[in-house]
Tab-separated table of C-alpha atoms in Angstrom:
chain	number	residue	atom	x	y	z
A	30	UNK	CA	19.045	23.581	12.092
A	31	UNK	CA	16.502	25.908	10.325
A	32	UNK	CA	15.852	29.002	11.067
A	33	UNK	CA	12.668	29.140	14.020
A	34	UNK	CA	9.706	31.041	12.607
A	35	UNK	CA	7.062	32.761	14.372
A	36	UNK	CA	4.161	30.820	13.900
A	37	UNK	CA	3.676	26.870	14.103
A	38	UNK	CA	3.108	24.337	11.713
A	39	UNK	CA	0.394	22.209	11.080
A	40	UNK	CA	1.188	19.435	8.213
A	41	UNK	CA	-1.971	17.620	6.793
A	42	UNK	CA	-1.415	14.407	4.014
A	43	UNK	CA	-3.774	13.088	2.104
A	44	UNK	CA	-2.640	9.357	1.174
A	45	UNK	CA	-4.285	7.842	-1.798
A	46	UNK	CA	-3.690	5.349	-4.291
A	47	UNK	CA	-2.210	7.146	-7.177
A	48	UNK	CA	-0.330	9.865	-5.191
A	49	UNK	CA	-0.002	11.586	-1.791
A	50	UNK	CA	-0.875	15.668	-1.360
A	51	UNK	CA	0.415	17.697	1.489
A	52	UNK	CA	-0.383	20.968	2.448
A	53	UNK	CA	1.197	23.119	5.588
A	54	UNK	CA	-0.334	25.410	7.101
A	55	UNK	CA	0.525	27.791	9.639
A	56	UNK	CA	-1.190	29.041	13.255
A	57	UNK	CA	-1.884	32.098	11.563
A	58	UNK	CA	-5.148	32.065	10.166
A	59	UNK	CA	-4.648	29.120	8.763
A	60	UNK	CA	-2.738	30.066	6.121
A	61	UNK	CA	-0.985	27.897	3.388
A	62	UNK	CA	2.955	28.174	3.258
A	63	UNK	CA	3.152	25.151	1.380
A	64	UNK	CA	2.097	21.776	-0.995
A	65	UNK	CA	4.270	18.891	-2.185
A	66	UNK	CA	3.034	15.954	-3.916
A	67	UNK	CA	4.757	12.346	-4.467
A	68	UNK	CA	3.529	8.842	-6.007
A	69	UNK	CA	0.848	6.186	-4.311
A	70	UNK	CA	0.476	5.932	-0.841
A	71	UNK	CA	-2.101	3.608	-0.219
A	72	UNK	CA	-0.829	1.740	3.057
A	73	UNK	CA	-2.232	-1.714	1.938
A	74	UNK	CA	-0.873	-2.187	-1.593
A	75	UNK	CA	2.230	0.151	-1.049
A	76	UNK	CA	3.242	-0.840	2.698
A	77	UNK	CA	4.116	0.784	6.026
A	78	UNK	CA	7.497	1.865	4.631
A	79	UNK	CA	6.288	2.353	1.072
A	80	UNK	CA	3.919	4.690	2.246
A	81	UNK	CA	6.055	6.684	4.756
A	82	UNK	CA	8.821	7.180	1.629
A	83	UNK	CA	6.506	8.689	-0.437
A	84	UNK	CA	4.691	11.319	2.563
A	85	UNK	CA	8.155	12.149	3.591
A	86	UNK	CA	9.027	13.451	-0.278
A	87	UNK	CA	6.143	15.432	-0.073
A	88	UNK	CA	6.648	16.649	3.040
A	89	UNK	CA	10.056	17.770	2.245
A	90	UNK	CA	8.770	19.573	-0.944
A	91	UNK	CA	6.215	21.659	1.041
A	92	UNK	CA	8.614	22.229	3.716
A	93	UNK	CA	11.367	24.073	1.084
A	94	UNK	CA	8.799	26.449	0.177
A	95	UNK	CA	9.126	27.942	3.477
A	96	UNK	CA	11.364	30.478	4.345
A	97	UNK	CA	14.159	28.998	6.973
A	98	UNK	CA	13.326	25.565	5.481
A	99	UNK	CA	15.297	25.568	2.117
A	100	UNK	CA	17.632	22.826	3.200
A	101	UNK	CA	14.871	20.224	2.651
A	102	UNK	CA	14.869	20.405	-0.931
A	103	UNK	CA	18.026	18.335	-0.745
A	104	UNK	CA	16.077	15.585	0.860
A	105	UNK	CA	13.355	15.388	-1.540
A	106	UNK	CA	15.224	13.312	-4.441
A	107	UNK	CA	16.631	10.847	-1.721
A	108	UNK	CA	15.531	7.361	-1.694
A	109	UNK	CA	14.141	6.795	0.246
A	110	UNK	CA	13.998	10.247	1.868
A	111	UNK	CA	15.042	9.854	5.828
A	112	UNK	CA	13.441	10.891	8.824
A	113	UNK	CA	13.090	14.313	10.217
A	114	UNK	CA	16.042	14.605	13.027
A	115	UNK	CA	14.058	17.245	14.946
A	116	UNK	CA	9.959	17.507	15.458
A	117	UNK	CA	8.797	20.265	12.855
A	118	UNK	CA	5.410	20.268	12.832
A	119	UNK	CA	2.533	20.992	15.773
A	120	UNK	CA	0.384	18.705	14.975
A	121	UNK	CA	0.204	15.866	11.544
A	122	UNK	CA	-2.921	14.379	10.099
A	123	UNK	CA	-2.148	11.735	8.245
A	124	UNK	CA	-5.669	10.693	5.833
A	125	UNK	CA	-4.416	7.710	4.777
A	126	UNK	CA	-6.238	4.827	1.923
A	127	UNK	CA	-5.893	1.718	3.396
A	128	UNK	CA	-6.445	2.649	6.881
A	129	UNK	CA	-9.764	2.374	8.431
A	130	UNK	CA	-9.495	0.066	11.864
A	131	UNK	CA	-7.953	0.760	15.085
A	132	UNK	CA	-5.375	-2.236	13.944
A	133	UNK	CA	-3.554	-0.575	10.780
A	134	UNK	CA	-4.217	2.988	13.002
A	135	UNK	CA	-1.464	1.276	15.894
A	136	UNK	CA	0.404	-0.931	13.384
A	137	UNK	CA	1.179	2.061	10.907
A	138	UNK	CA	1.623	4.783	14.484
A	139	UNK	CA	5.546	4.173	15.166
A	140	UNK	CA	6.613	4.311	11.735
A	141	UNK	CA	4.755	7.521	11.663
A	142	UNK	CA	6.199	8.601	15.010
A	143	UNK	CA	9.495	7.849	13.400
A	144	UNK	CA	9.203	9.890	10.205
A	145	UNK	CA	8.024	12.494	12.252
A	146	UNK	CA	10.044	12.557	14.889
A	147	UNK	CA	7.222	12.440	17.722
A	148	UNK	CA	7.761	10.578	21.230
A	149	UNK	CA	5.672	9.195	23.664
A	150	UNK	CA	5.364	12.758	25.000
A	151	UNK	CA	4.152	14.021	21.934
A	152	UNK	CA	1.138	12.044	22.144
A	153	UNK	CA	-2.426	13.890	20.980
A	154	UNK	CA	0.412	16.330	17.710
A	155	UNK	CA	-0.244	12.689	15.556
A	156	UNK	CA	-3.498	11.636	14.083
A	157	UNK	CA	-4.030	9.068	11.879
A	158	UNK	CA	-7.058	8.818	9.790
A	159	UNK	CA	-8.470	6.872	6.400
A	160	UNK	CA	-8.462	9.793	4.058
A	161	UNK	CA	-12.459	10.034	3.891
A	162	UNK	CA	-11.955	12.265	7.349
A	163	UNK	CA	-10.108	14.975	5.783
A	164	UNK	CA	-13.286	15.446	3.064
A	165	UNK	CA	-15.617	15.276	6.291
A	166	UNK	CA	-13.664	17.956	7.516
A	167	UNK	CA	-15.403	21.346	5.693
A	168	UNK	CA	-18.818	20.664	7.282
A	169	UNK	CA	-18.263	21.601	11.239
A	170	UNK	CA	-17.738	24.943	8.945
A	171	UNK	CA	-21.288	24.509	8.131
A	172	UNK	CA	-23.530	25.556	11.260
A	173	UNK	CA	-26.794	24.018	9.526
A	174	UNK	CA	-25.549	20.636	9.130
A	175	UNK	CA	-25.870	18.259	11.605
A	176	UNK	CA	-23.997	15.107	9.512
A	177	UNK	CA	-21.977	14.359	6.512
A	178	UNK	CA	-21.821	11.367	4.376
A	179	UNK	CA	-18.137	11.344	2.225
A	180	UNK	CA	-17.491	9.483	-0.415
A	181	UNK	CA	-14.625	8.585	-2.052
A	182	UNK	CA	-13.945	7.771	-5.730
A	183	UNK	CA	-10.610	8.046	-7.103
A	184	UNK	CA	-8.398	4.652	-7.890
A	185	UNK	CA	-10.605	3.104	-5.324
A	186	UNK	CA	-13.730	3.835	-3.464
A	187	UNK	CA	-14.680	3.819	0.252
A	188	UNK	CA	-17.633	5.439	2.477
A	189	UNK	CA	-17.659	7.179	5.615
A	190	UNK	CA	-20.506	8.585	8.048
A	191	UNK	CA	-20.083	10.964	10.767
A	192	UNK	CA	-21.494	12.712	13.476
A	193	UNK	CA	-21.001	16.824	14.312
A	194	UNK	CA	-20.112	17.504	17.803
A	195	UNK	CA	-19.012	20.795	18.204
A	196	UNK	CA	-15.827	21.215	15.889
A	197	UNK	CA	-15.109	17.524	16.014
A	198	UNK	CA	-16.816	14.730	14.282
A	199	UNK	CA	-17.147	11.137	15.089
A	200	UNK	CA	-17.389	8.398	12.649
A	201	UNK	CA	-20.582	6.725	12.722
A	202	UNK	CA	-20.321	4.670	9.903
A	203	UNK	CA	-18.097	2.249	6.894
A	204	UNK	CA	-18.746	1.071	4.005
A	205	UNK	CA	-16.175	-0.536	1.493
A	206	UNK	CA	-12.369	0.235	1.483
A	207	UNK	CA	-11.691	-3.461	0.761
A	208	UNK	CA	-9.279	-2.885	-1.908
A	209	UNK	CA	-9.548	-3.450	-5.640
A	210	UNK	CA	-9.662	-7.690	-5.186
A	211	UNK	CA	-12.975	-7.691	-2.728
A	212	UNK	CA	-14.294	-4.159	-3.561
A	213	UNK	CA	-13.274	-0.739	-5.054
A	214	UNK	CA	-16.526	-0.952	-7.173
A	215	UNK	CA	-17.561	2.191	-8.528
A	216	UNK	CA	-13.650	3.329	-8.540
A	217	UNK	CA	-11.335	4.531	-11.666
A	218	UNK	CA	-10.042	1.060	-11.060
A	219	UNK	CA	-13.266	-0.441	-11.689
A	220	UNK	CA	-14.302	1.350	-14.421
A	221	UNK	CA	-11.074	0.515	-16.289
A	222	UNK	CA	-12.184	-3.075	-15.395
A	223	UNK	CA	-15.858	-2.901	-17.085
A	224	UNK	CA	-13.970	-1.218	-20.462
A	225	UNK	CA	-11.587	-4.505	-20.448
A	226	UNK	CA	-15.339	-6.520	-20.523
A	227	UNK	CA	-16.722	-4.329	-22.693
A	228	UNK	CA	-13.997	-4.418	-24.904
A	229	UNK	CA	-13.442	-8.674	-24.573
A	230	UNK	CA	-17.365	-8.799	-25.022
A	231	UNK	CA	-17.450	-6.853	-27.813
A	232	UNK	CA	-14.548	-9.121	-29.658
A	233	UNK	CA	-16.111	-12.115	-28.899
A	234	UNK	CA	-19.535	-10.840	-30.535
A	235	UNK	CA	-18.295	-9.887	-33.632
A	236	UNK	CA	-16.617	-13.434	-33.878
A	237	UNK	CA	-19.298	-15.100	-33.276
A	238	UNK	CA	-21.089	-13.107	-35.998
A	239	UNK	CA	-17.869	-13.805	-38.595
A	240	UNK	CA	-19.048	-17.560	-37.201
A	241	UNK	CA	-22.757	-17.410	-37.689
A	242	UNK	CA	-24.716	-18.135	-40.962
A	243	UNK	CA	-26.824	-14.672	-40.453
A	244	UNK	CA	-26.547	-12.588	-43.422
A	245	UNK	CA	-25.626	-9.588	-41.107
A	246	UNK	CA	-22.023	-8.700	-42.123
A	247	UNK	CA	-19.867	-8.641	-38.731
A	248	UNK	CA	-19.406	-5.047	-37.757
A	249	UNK	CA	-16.302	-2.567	-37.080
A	250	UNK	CA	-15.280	-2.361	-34.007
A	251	UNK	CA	-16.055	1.244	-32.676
A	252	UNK	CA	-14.184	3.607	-32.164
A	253	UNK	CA	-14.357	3.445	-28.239
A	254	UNK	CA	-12.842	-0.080	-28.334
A	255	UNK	CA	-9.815	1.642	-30.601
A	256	UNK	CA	-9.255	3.904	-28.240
A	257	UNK	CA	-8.990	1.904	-25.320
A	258	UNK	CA	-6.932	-0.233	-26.798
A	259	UNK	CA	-4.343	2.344	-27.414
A	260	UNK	CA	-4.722	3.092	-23.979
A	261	UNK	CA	-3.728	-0.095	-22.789
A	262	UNK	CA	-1.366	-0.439	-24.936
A	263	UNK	CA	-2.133	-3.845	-26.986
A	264	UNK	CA	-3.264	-4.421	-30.194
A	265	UNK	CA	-6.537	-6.600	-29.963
A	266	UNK	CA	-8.388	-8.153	-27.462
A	267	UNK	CA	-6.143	-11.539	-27.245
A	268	UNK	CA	-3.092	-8.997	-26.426
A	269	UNK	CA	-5.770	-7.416	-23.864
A	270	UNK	CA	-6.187	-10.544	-22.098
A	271	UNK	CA	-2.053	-11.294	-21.702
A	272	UNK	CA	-1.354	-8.121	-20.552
A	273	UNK	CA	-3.681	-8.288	-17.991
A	274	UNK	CA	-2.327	-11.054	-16.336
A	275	UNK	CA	1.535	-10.271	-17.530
A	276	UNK	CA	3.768	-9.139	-14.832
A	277	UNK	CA	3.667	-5.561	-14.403
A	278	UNK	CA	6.814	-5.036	-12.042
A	279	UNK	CA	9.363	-2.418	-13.786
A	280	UNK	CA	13.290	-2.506	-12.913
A	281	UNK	CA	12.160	0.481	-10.344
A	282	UNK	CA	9.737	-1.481	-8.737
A	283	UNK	CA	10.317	-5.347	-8.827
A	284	UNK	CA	8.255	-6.433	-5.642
A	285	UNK	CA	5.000	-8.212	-5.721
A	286	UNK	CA	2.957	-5.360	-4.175
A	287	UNK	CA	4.957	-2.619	-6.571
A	288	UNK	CA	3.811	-4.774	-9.289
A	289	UNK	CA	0.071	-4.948	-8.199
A	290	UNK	CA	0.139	-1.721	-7.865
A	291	UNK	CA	1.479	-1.040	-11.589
A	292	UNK	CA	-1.106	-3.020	-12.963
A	293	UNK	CA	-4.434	-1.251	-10.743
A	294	UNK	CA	-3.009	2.409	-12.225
A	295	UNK	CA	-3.124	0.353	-15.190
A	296	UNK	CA	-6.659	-0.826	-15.762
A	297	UNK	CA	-7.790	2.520	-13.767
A	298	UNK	CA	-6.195	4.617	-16.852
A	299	UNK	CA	-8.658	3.761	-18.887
A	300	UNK	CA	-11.635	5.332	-16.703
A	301	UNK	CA	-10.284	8.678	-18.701
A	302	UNK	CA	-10.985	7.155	-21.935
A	303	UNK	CA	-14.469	6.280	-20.690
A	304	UNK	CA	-15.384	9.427	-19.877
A	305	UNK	CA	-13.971	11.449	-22.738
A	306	UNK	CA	-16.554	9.066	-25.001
A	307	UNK	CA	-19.397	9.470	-22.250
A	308	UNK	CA	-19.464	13.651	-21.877
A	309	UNK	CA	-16.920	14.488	-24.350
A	310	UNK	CA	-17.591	16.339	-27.495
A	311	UNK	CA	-17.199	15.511	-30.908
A	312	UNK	CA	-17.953	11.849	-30.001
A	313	UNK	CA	-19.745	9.664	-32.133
A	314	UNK	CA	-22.937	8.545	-30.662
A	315	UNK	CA	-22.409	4.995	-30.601
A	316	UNK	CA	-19.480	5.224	-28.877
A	317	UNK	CA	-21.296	7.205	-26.564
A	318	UNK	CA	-24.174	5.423	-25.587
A	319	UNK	CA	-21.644	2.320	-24.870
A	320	UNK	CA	-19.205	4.588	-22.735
A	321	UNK	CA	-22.696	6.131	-20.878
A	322	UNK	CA	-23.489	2.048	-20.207
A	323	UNK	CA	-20.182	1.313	-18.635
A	324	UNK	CA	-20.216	4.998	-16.550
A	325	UNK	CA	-23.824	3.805	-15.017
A	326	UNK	CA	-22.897	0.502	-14.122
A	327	UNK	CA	-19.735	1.623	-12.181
A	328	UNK	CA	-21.825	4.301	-10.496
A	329	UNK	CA	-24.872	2.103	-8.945
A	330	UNK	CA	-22.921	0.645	-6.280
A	331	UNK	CA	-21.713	3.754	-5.522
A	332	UNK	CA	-25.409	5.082	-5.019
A	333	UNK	CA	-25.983	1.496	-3.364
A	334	UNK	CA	-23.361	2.131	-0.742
A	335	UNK	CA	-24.688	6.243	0.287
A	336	UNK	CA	-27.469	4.484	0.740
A	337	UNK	CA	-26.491	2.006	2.814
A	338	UNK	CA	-25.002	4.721	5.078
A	339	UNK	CA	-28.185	6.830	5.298
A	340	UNK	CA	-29.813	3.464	6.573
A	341	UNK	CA	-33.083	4.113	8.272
A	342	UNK	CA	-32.559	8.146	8.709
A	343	UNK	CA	-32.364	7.554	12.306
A	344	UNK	CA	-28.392	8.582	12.573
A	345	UNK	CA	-27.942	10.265	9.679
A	346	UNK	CA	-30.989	12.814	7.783
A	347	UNK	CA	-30.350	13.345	4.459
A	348	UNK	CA	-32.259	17.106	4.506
A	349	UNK	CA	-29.727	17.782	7.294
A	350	UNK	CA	-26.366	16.414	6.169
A	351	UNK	CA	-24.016	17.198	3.729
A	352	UNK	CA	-22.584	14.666	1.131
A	353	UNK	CA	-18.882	15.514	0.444
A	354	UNK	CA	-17.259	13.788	-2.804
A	355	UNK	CA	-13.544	13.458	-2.624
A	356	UNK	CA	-11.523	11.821	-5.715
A	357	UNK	CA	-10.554	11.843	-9.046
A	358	UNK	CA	-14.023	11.045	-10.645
A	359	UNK	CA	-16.162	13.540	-8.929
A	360	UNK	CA	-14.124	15.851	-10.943
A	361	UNK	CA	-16.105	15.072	-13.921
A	362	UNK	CA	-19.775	16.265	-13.237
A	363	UNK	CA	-21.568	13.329	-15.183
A	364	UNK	CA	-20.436	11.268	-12.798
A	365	UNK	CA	-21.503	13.293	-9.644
A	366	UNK	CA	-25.033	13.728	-11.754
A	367	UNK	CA	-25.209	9.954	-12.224
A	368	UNK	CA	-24.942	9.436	-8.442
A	369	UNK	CA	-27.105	12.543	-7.752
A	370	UNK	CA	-29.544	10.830	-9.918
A	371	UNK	CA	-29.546	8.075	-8.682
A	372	UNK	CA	-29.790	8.488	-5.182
A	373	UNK	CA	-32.848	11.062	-6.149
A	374	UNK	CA	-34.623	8.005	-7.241
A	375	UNK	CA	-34.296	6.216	-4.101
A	376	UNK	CA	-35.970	9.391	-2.272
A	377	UNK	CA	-32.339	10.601	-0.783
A	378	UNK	CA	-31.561	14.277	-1.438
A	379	UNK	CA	-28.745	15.565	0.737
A	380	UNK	CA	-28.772	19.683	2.484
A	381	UNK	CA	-26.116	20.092	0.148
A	382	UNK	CA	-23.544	18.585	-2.142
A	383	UNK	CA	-19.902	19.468	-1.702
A	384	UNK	CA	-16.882	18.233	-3.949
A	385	UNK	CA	-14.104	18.769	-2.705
A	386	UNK	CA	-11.241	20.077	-4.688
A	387	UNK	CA	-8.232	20.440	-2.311
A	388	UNK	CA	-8.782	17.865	0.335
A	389	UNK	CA	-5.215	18.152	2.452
A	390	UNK	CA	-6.040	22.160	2.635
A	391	UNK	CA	-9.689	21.451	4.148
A	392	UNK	CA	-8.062	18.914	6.428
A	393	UNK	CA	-5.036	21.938	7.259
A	394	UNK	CA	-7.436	24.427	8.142
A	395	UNK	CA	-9.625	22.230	10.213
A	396	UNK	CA	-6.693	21.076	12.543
A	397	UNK	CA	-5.425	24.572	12.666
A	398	UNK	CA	-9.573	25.413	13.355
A	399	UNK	CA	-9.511	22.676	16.065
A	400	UNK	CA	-6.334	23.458	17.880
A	401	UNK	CA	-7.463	27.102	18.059
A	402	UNK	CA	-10.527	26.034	19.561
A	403	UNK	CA	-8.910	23.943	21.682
A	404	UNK	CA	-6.936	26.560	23.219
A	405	UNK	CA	-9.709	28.869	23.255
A	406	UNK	CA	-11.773	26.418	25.681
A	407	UNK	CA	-8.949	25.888	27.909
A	408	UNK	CA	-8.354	29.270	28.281
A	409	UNK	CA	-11.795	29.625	29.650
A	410	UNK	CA	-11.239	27.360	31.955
A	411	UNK	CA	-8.365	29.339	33.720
């Protein structure tokens, strides 16, 4: 058994579809004792088990940072890593991709309970969330703003509205978090996509110019299509198009939603390439102007969807809320201007503009926030 320590624990996960953050935190102030990190945890494409392996080895990571805890870094290289044989924590929030109805909250609940060692008396210490409610998280530390609007853009994209009431927030409104076959537009994973297109349409062109009588001699390729070729991995556009639709299990992971997976991280690699031609330097302007063509197209229905969710202003007042970008591809601010842009044009302009960096800490603070609150109410109440 580990050593007890004075404080309590409060474990918040942030699931997504490349990897899975967690951050502990303790009772005192909030403050961090530790982070672990693991591979995809998206509960659709990775499963109920899938997912739980990977939160547990990140969960054991953070907990051998702590002092009494050390014995868990044994359990961090087992696959897949077991339960915990005692509760741990106060209170988990699990932000998971992949979850966003009541349905995959109660079917994905007692493998959580499991992992975490929670009964049926521990009922109110496990929340489970879609991963947009950790980003919605900083603004009930805003006192101005009455709403937030959180998007998420990483390997795929969702949309979330909510309400502020008091410290808590309710969710008002959804948009997306289909999944890379019926949405995911304005992702990594669809940006990776539009390269493959640009890349096929680009071949076929120049063919059909080699084809052609026109005296116009069929151009190079640029170098944009060179380099996303050697980010896939192929040759030419013919080797494109087979390993695309090649099988891309590995001896590690032979299953069919292992291999899906595989092949999403993929096509969603080449999102970097992308933007390293649209706002990198030393770029030559060709190459540019076709990378800034794909980056706009996979950012409209992005600026389609916040819009969506501000509807009529009735719920949700733009000069009043806060739009919180969570993800991978806010981290590059010519995306976040794009969208900014965008939604400008449409006459939206959100109170303010928060991307967040460090989404399982937000989420660890405002539990710890929540539950002191909590506590403080009751107390009046004696």
């Amino acid at each position: 058994m580990p050593a007890r320590i004075s404080q309590e624990l409060y474990l918040c996960v942030d699931g997504g579809g490349t990897s899975v953050k967690v951050v502990i935190a303790s009772s005192e102030g909030g403050k961090v004792l530790g982070r672990g990190a693991a591979g995809p945890c998206n509960v659709k494409t990775m499963g109920p088990t899938g997912a739980i392996a990977a939160i547990l080895q990140a969960t054991y990571q953070a907990l051998a940072q702590i002092d009494g805890f050390a014995r868990y870094e044994e359990l961090t290289n087992t696959s897949p890593p077991p339960p915990l044989d005692h509760p741990v924590f106060n209170k988990v929030w699990l932000g998971l991709a992949g979850v966003l109805h009541q349905a995959d909250i109660d079917d994905f609940t007692p493998f959580a309970q499991e992992a975490f060692h929670f009964g049926a008396e521990d009922q109110g210490a496990l929340r489970i969330t879609n991963d947009g409610h950790l980003l919605a998280s900083s603004c009930t530390l805003m006192p101005e703003i009455e709403s937030t609007i959180v998007l998420i853009a990483g390997t795929g994209t969702v949309g979330l509205a909510f309400k502020k009431r008091g410290v808590e927030l309710d969710l008002v409104g959804v948009s997306g978090g289909w999944g890379y076959i019926l949405g995911d537009e304005g992702s990594a994973y669809s940006i990776g996509r539009l390269a493959i297109r640009f890349v096929l349409e680009d071949d076929d062109r120049r063919k059909s110019l080699a084809y052609s009588r026109s005296a116009l001699p069929p151009t190079n390729p640029l170098p944009l299509v060179h380099a996303l070729l050697a980010c896939f991995g192929v040759a030419d556009a013919a080797e494109l198009v087979h390993k695309t639709y090649s099988d891309h299990s590995t001896a590690a992971a032979r299953s069919f939603t292992a291999a899906e997976a595989n092949r999403k991280v993929w096509i969603a690699e080449a999102a970097r390439v992308v933007f390293a031609h649209a706002f990198g330097d030393g770029v030559d302007e060709a190459s540019r102007i076709a990378a800034l063509a794909i980056v706009a197209d996979g950012v409209q229905p992005l600026v389609k969807l916040a819009a969506g969710l501000v509807g009529d202003r009735t719920v949700i007042n733009p000069s009043r809320s806060s739009l919180s970008l969570g993800g991978g591809l806010w981290k590059v601010p010519g995306y976040c201007e794009l969208l900014k842009r965008g939604l400008k044009e449409l006459g939206i302009v959100f109170a303010d503009v928060v991307v967040v960096g460090d989404a399982p800490e937000e989420g660890a603070r405002a539990l710890v926030a929540q539950e002191l609150a909590g506590k403080a109410m009751n107390g009046n109440h004696v």
